């Protein structure tokens, strides 16, 4: 069972455009200086429920405001590939023109080497990959905290078999 550290509606920081953001609980990376260390604990927050999933879908399909998509952060989302797979597939099927951004301490290469993680990634549009490295922190970067992290176009990266940076 997956726990959720937080769900934020109308987020403008975690990805391009007005979005909603889901923060999963549980992370094994334990990066020094992490902004969300409380979410390392797999039991932190509340249980992910069908009601929350339905709410996310409804929030993405709001008629009175354009929501660009969903951002999935952590904790470490790729600790829960099976649980999140249902959500991202529903977004693809039920939320036209919405994109999915996902953050991970794993690199693209590590994700591709693990089938459940690769399958989850294949349903996402943008991956911000790599552990946060305190010595490489740069507060001027968009959507990432340290210089080693990459903002990758998932479809282009999967096609090329290597990381392809998202065009700004």
Short mmCIF file of C-alpha atoms in Angstrom, two decimals, residues 14-121:
data_model
loop_
_atom_site.label_atom_id
_atom_site.label_comp_id
_atom_site.label_asym_id
_atom_site.label_seq_id
_atom_site.Cartn_x
_atom_site.Cartn_y
_atom_site.Cartn_z
CA UNK A 14 6.62 21.84 -9.93
CA UNK A 15 6.51 21.80 -13.72
CA UNK A 16 5.36 23.90 -16.64
CA UNK A 17 1.95 25.56 -16.34
CA UNK A 18 -0.73 25.37 -13.70
CA UNK A 19 -0.70 21.83 -12.31
CA UNK A 20 -1.70 19.60 -9.45
CA UNK A 21 1.06 17.82 -7.53
CA UNK A 22 1.04 14.46 -5.77
CA UNK A 23 3.80 13.77 -3.22
CA UNK A 24 4.35 10.08 -2.48
CA UNK A 25 5.79 8.79 0.80
CA UNK A 26 8.84 6.56 1.03
CA UNK A 27 12.36 7.12 -0.25
CA UNK A 28 15.51 5.05 0.09
CA UNK A 29 17.88 7.68 -1.35
CA UNK A 30 18.04 9.86 1.81
CA UNK A 31 19.77 12.72 -0.01
CA UNK A 32 21.52 15.12 2.36
CA UNK A 33 19.73 18.47 2.26
CA UNK A 34 16.48 17.05 0.85
CA UNK A 35 13.61 19.56 1.04
CA UNK A 36 11.10 16.82 1.86
CA UNK A 37 12.95 14.51 4.29
CA UNK A 38 9.75 13.80 6.24
CA UNK A 39 8.50 11.90 3.17
CA UNK A 40 11.37 9.40 3.32
CA UNK A 41 9.24 7.40 5.76
CA UNK A 42 7.00 4.98 3.85
CA UNK A 43 4.34 5.37 6.58
CA UNK A 44 4.28 9.18 6.48
CA UNK A 45 1.03 10.88 5.51
CA UNK A 46 -2.17 9.12 4.58
CA UNK A 47 -3.06 6.04 2.58
CA UNK A 48 -3.57 6.45 -1.16
CA UNK A 49 -7.24 5.72 -1.83
CA UNK A 50 -9.56 5.28 -4.76
CA UNK A 51 -11.34 8.43 -3.58
CA UNK A 52 -8.11 10.45 -3.86
CA UNK A 53 -7.43 9.02 -7.31
CA UNK A 54 -10.95 9.95 -8.41
CA UNK A 55 -10.43 13.45 -6.98
CA UNK A 56 -7.16 13.85 -8.93
CA UNK A 57 -8.92 12.86 -12.17
CA UNK A 58 -11.77 15.28 -11.45
CA UNK A 59 -9.31 18.06 -10.59
CA UNK A 60 -7.40 17.50 -13.84
CA UNK A 61 -10.66 17.74 -15.80
CA UNK A 62 -11.82 21.03 -14.26
CA UNK A 63 -13.79 23.01 -16.84
CA UNK A 64 -13.35 26.53 -15.46
CA UNK A 65 -9.52 26.63 -15.43
CA UNK A 66 -6.89 25.01 -17.66
CA UNK A 67 -4.72 22.58 -15.73
CA UNK A 68 -1.61 21.50 -17.67
CA UNK A 69 -1.22 18.20 -15.87
CA UNK A 70 -0.05 16.29 -12.83
CA UNK A 71 3.36 16.38 -11.17
CA UNK A 72 4.38 13.31 -9.17
CA UNK A 73 7.09 13.87 -6.58
CA UNK A 74 8.20 12.35 -3.34
CA UNK A 75 9.56 10.78 -1.39
CA UNK A 76 10.42 8.62 -4.36
CA UNK A 77 7.56 7.86 -6.78
CA UNK A 78 9.47 5.00 -8.40
CA UNK A 79 9.28 3.06 -5.11
CA UNK A 80 5.59 2.60 -6.05
CA UNK A 81 5.52 1.79 -9.77
CA UNK A 82 2.56 -0.61 -9.67
CA UNK A 83 0.41 1.68 -7.53
CA UNK A 84 1.08 4.73 -9.70
CA UNK A 85 0.66 2.86 -12.99
CA UNK A 86 -3.12 2.73 -12.58
CA UNK A 87 -3.24 6.50 -11.98
CA UNK A 88 -1.09 7.47 -14.97
CA UNK A 89 -3.05 5.13 -17.26
CA UNK A 90 -6.30 6.72 -16.08
CA UNK A 91 -4.91 10.17 -16.78
CA UNK A 92 -3.99 9.10 -20.32
CA UNK A 93 -7.47 7.64 -20.88
CA UNK A 94 -9.66 10.19 -19.10
CA UNK A 95 -7.78 13.49 -19.10
CA UNK A 96 -7.18 14.66 -22.64
CA UNK A 97 -4.27 17.08 -23.23
CA UNK A 98 -2.83 16.64 -19.72
CA UNK A 99 0.84 15.84 -19.21
CA UNK A 100 2.59 13.99 -16.41
CA UNK A 101 5.86 15.14 -14.88
CA UNK A 102 7.66 12.81 -12.48
CA UNK A 103 10.67 13.35 -10.22
CA UNK A 104 13.12 10.64 -9.16
CA UNK A 105 16.41 10.18 -7.37
CA UNK A 106 16.99 7.32 -9.78
CA UNK A 107 18.62 8.16 -13.09
CA UNK A 108 16.93 7.42 -16.40
CA UNK A 109 19.39 4.59 -16.92
CA UNK A 110 18.51 3.00 -13.55
CA UNK A 111 14.79 3.31 -14.29
CA UNK A 112 15.17 1.71 -17.73
CA UNK A 113 16.99 -1.27 -16.19
CA UNK A 114 13.99 -2.09 -13.95
CA UNK A 115 10.87 -3.25 -15.82
CA UNK A 116 8.14 -1.98 -13.42
CA UNK A 117 9.86 1.41 -13.18
CA UNK A 118 10.33 1.56 -16.97
CA UNK A 119 6.66 0.79 -17.51
CA UNK A 120 5.60 3.62 -15.18
CA UNK A 121 8.01 6.00 -16.90
#
